[in-house]
PDB file of C-alpha atoms and ligand atoms in Angstrom:
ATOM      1  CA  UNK C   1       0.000   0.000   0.000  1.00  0.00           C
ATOM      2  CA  UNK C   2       1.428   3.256  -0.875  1.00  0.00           C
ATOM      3  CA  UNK C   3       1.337   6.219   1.668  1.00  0.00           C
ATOM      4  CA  UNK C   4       3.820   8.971   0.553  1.00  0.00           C
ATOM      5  CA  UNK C   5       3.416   9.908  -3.152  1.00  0.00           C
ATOM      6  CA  UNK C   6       6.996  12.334  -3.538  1.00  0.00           C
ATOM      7  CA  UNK C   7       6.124  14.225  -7.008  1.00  0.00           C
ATOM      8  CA  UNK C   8       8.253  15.758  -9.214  1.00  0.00           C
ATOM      9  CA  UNK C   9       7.232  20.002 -10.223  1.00  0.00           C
ATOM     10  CA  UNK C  10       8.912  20.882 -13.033  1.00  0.00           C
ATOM     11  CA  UNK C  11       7.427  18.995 -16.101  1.00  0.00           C
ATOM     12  CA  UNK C  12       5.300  16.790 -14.151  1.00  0.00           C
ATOM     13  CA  UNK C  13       2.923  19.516 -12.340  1.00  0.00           C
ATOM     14  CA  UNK C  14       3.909  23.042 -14.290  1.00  0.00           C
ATOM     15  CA  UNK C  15       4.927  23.211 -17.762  1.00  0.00           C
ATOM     16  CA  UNK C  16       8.778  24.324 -16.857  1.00  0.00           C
ATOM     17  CA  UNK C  17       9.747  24.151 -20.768  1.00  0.00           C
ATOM     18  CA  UNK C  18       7.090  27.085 -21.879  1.00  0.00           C
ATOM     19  CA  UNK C  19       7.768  29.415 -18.779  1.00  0.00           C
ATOM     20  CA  UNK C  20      11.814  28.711 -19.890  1.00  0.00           C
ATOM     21  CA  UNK C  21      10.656  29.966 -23.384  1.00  0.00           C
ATOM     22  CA  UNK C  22       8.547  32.901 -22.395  1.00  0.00           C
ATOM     23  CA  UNK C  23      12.021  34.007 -20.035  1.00  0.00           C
ATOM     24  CA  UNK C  24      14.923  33.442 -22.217  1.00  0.00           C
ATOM     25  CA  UNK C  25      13.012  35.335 -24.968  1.00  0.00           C
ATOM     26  CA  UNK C  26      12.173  38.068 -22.746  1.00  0.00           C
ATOM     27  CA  UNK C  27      16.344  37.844 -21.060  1.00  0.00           C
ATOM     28  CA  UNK C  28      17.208  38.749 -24.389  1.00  0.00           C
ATOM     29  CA  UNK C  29      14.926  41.355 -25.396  1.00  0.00           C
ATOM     30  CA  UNK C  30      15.703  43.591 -22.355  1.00  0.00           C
ATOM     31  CA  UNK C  31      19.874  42.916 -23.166  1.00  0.00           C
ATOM     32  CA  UNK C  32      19.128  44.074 -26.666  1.00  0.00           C
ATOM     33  CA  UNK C  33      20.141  40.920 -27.955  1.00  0.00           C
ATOM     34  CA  UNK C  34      18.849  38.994 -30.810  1.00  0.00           C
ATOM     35  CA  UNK C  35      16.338  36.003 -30.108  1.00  0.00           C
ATOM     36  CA  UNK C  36      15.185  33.745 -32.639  1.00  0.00           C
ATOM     37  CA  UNK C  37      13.497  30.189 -32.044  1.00  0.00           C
ATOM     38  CA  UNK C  38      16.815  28.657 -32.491  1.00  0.00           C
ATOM     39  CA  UNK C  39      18.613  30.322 -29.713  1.00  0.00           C
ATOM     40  CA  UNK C  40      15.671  29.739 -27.471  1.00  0.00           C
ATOM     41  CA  UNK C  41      15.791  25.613 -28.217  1.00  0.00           C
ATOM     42  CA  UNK C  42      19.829  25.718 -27.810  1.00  0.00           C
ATOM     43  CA  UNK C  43      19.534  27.542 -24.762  1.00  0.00           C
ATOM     44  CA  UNK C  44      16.967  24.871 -23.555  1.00  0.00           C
ATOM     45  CA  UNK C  45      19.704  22.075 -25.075  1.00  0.00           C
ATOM     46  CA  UNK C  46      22.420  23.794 -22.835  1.00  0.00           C
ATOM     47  CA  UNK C  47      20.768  24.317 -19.925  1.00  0.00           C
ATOM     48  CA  UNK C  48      19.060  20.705 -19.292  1.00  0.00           C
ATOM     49  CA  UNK C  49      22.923  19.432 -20.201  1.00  0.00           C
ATOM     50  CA  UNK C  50      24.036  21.935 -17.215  1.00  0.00           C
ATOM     51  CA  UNK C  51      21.915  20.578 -15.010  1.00  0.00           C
ATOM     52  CA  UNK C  52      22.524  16.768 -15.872  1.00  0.00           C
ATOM     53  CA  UNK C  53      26.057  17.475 -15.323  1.00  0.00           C
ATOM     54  CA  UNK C  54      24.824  18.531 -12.001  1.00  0.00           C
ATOM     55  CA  UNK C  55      23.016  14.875 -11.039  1.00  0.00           C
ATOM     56  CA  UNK C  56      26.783  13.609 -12.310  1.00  0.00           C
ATOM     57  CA  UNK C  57      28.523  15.675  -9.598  1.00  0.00           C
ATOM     58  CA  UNK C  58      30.186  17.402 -12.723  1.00  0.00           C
ATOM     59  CA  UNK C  59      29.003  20.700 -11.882  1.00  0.00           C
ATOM     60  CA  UNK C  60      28.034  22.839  -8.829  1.00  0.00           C
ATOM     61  CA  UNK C  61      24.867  24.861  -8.732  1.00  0.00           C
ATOM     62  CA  UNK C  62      26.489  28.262  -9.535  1.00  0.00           C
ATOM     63  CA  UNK C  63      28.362  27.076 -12.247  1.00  0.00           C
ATOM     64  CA  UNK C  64      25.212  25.751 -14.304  1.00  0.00           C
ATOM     65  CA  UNK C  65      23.114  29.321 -13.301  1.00  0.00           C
ATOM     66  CA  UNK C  66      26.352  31.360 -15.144  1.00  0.00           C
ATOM     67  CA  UNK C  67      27.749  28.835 -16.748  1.00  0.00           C
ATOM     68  CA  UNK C  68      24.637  28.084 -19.064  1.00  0.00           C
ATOM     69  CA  UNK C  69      24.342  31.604 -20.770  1.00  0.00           C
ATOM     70  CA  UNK C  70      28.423  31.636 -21.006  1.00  0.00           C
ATOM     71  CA  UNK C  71      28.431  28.579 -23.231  1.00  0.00           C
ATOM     72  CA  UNK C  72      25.335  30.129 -25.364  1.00  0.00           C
ATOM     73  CA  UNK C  73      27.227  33.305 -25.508  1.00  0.00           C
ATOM     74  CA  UNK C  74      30.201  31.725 -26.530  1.00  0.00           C
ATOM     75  CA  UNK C  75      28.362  29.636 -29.010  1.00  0.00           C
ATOM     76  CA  UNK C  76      26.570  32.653 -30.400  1.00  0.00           C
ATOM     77  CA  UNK C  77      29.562  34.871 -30.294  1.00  0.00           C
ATOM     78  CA  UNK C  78      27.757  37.510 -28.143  1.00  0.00           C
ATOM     79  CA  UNK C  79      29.458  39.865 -26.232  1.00  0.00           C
ATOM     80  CA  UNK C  80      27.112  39.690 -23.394  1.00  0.00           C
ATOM     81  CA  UNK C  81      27.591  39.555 -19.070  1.00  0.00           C
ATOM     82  CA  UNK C  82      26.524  35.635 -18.364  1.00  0.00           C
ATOM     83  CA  UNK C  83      26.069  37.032 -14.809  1.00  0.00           C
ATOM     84  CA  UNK C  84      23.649  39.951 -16.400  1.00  0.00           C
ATOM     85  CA  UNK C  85      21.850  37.427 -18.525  1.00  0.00           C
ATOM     86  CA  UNK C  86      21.246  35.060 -15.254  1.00  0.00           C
ATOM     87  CA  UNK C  87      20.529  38.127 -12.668  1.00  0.00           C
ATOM     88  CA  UNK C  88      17.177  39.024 -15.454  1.00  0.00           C
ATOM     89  CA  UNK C  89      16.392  35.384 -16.200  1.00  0.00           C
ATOM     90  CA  UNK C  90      16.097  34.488 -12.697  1.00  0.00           C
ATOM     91  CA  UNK C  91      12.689  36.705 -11.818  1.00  0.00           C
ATOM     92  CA  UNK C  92      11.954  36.481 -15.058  1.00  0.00           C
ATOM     93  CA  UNK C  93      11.556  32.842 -14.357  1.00  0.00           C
ATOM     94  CA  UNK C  94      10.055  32.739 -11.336  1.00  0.00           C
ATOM     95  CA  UNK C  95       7.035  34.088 -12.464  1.00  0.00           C
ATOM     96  CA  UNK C  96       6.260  31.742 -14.749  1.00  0.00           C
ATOM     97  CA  UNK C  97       3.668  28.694 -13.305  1.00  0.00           C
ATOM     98  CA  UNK C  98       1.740  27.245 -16.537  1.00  0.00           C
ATOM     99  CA  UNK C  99       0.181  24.231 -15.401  1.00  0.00           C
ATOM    100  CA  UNK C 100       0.263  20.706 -17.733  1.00  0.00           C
ATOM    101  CA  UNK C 101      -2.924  19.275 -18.575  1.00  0.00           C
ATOM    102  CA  UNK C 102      -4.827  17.518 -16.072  1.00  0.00           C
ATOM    103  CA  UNK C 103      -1.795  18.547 -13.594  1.00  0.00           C
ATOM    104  CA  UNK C 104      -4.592  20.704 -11.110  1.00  0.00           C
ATOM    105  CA  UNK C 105      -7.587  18.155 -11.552  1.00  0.00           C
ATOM    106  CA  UNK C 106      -4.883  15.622 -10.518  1.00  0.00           C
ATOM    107  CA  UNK C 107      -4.389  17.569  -7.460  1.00  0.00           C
ATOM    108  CA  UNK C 108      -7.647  18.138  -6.345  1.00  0.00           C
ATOM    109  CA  UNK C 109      -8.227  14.567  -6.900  1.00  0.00           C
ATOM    110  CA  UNK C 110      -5.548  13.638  -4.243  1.00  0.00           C
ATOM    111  CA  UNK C 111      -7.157  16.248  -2.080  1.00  0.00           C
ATOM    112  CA  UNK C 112     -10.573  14.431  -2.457  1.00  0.00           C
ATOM    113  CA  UNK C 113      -9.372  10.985  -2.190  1.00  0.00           C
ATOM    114  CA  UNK C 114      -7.193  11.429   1.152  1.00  0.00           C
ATOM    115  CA  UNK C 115      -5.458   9.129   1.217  1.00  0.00           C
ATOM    116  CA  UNK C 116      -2.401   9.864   0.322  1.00  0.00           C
ATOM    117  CA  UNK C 117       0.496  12.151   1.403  1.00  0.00           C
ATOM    118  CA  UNK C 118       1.753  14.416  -1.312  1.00  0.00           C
ATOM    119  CA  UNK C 119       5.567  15.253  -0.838  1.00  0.00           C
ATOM    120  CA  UNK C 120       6.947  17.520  -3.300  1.00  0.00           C
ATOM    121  CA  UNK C 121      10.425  16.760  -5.046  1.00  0.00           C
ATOM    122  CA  UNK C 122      12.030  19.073  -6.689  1.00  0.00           C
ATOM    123  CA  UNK C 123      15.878  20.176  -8.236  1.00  0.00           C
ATOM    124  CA  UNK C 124      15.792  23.750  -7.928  1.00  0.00           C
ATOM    125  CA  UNK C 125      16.433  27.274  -6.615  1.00  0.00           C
ATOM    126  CA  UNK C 126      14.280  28.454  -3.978  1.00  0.00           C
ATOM    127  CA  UNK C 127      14.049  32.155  -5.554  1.00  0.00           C
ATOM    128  CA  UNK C 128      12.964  30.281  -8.593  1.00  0.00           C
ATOM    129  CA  UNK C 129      10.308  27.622  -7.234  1.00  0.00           C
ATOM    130  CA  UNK C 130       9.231  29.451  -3.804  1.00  0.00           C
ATOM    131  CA  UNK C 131       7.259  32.061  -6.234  1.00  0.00           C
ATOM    132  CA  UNK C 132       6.240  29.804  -8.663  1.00  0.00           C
ATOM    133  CA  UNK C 133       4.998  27.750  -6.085  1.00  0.00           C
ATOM    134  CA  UNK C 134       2.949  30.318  -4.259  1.00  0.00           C
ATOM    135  CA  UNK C 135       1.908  31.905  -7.772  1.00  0.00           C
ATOM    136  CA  UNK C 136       0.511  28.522  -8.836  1.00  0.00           C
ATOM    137  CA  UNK C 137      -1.406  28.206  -5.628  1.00  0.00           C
ATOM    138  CA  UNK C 138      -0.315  24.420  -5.587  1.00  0.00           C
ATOM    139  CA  UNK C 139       1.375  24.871  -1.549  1.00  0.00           C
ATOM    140  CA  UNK C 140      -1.611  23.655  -0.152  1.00  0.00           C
ATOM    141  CA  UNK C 141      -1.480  20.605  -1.374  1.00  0.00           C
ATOM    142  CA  UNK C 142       1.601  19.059  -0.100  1.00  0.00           C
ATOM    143  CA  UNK C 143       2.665  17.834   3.076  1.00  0.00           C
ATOM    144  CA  UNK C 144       5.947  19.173   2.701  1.00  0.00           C
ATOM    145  CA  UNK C 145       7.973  20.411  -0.007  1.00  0.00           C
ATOM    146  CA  UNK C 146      11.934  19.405  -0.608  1.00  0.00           C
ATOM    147  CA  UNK C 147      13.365  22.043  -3.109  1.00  0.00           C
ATOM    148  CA  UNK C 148      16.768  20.685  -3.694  1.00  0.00           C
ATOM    149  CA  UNK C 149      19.405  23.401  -2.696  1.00  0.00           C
ATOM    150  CA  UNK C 150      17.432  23.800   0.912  1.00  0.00           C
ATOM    151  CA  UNK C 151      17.838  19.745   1.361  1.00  0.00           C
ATOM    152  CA  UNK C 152      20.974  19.999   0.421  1.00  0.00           C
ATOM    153  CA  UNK C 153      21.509  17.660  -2.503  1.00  0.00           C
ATOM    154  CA  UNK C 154      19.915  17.057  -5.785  1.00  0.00           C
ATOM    155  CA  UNK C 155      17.778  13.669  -7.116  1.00  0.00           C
ATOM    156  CA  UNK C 156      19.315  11.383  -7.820  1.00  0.00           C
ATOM    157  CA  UNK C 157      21.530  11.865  -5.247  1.00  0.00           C
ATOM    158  CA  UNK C 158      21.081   9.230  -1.812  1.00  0.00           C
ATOM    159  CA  UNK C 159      21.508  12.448   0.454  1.00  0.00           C
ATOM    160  CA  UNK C 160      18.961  14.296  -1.465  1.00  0.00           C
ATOM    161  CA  UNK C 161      16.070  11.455  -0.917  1.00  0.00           C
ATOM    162  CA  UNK C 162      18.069  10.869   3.413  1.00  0.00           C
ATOM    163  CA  UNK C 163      17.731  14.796   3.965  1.00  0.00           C
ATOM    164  CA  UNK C 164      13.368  14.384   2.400  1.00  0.00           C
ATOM    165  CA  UNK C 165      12.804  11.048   4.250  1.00  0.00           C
ATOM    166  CA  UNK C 166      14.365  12.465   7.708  1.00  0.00           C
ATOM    167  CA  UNK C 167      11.343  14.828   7.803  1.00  0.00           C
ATOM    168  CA  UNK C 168       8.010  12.553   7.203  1.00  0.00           C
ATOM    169  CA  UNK C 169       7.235  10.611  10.675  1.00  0.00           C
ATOM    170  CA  UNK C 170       7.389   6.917  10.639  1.00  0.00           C
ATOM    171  CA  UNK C 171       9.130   6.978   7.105  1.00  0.00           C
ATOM    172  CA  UNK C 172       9.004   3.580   5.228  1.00  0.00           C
ATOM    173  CA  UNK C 173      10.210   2.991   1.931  1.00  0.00           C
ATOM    174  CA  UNK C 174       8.359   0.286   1.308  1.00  0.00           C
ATOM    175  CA  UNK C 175       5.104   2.737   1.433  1.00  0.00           C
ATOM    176  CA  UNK C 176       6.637   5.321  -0.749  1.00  0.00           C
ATOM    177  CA  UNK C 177       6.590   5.922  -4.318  1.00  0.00           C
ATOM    178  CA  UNK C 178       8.191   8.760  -6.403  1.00  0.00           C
ATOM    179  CA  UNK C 179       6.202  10.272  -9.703  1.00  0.00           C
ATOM    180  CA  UNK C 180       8.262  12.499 -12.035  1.00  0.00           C
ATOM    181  CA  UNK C 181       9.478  12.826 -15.927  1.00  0.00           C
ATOM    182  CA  UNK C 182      12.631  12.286 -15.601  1.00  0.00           C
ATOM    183  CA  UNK C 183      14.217   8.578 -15.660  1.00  0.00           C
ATOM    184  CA  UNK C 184      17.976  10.495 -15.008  1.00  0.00           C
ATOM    185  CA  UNK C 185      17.056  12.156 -11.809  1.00  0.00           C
ATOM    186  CA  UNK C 186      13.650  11.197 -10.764  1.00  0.00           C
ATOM    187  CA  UNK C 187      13.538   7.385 -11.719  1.00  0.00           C
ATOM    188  CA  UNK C 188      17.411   6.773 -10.976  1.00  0.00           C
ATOM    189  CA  UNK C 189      17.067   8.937  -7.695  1.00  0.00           C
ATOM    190  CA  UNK C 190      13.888   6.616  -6.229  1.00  0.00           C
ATOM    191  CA  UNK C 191      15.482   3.474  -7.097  1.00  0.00           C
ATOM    192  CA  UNK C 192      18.829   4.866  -5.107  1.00  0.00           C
ATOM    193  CA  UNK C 193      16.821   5.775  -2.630  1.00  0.00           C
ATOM    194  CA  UNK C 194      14.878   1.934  -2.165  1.00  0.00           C
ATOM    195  CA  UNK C 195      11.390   3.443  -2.830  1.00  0.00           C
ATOM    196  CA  UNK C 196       9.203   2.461  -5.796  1.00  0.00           C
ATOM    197  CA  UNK C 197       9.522   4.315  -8.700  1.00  0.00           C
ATOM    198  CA  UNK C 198       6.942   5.936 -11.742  1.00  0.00           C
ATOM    199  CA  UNK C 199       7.522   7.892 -14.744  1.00  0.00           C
ATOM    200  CA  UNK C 200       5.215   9.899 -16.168  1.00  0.00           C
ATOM    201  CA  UNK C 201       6.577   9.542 -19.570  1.00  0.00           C
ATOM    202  CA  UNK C 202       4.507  12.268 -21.353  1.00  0.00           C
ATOM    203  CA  UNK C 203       5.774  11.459 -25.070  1.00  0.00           C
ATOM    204  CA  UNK C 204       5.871   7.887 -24.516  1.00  0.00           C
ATOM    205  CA  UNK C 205       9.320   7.759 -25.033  1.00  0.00           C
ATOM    206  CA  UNK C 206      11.082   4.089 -25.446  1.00  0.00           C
ATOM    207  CA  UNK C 207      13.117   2.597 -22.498  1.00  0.00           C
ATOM    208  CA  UNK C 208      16.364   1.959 -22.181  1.00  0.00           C
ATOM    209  CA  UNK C 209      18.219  -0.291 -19.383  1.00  0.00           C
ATOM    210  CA  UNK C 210      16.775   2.307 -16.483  1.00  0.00           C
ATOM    211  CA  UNK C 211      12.660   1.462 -16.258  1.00  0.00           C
ATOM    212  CA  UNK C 212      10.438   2.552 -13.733  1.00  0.00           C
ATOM    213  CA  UNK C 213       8.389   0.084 -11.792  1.00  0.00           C
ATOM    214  CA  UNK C 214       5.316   2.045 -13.160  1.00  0.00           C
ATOM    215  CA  UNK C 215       4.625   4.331 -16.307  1.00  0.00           C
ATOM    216  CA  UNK C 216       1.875   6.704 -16.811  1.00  0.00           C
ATOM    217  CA  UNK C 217       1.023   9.155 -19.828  1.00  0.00           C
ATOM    218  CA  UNK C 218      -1.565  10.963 -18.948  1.00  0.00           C
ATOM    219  CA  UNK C 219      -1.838  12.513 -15.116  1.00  0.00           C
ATOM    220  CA  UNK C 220      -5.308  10.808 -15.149  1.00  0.00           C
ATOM    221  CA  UNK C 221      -3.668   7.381 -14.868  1.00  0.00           C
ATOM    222  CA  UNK C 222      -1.899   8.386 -11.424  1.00  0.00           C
ATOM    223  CA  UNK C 223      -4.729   7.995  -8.783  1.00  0.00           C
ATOM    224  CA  UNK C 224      -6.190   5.151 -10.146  1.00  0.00           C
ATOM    225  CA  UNK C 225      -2.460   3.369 -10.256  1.00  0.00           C
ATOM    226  CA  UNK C 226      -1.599   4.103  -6.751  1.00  0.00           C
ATOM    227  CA  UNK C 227      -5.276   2.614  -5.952  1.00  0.00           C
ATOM    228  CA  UNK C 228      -4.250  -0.797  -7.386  1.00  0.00           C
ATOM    229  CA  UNK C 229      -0.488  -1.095  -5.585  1.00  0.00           C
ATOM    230  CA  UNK C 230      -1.268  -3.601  -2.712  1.00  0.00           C
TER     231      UNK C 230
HETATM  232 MG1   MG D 301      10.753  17.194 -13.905  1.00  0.00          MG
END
């Protein structure tokens, strides 16, 4: 039977790809630089390969926040502050909370069902998420919220999942299962962790050695899933 349900934000609950969009283009725009589609979807390219070098251990936290617009800038051959670009993204950002389909009628349904407890999970800044959170009106929900850099450590990361499981009272993994869409920090990090693992795998993208115990493509499939672990 599960009990704690630990779910993923960013491209699970709110659509963390079009608020990046809406940003970057807006970053650039108020540097006076040019901004075409392409140098959005690079951007987006560079960034998520920041970030994985971050679950590696490859990079710190500041590093991928300036180091992301440094390598675009490079790439690009801009003449442009990294630190400037990051210091307008980062509010930018923050205000951005478009929800995924079916993300706040899932919600509501775990409010009307009861019977689980929603943890959420989530790599992050708290400038960046704390707002977005609170924006979205989504707080209320969870029984507690584990933004990476206050934890500590970052899924996939053992510490990460130690520092989240410390806080929930009579914690057993055996009860716990984590929802997110990504198999490199959300799948990987559960099954480090000993919990059960499902990916909401949106695009129904092919597996390759690293499957989740569960998969769901629509949010709609979530409740009924948990329902039917004994
Ligand atoms: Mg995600």
């Amino acid at each position: 039977m599960i009990k704690n349900v630990f779910l993923d934000l960013d491209d699970t609950i709110l659509d963390f790809q079009k608020g990046e969009r809406k940003a970057i283009g807006l970053t650039f725009k108020k540097m006076g630089l040019p901004c075409d589609k392409e140098t959005v979807e690079r951007y987006i390219e560079i960034n998520l390969s920041c970030w994985k070098a971050l679950e590696r251990g490859e990079m710190t936290k500041d590093e991928v926040l300036i180091g992301r617009f440094s390598m675009l800038f490079e790439e690009l051959s801009v003449d442009a502050s990294p630190t400037e670009a990051q210091n307008i993204y980062e509010p930018l950002l923050s205000k951005e909370h478009d929800f995924l389909p079916g993300a706040e009628e899932l919600l509501q349904a775990f409010e009307t069902s009861g019977k689980y407890d929603l943890y959420m999970a989530t790599n992050g800044i708290p400038t960046v998420q704390k707002p977005r959170i609170a924006d979205s009106g989504i707080g209320k929900y969870f029984k507690d919220i584990f933004i990476s850099e206050e934890i500590g450590s970052a899924k996939p990361n053992i510490e990460y999942f130690k520092g989240c499981f410390a806080r929930i009272t009579d914690f057993k993994p055996e009860e716990t299962i984590i929802v997110g869409d990504s198999l490199s920090s959300d799948i990987k990090g559960g099954k480090n962790a000993g919990i059960l693992t499902c990916h909401f795998n949106r695009f129904n993208t092919p597996y390759g050695e690293l499957k989740p115990d569960y998969t769901i493509t629509d949010l709609s499939e979530l409740i009924p899933l948990l329902d039917s672990i004994k």
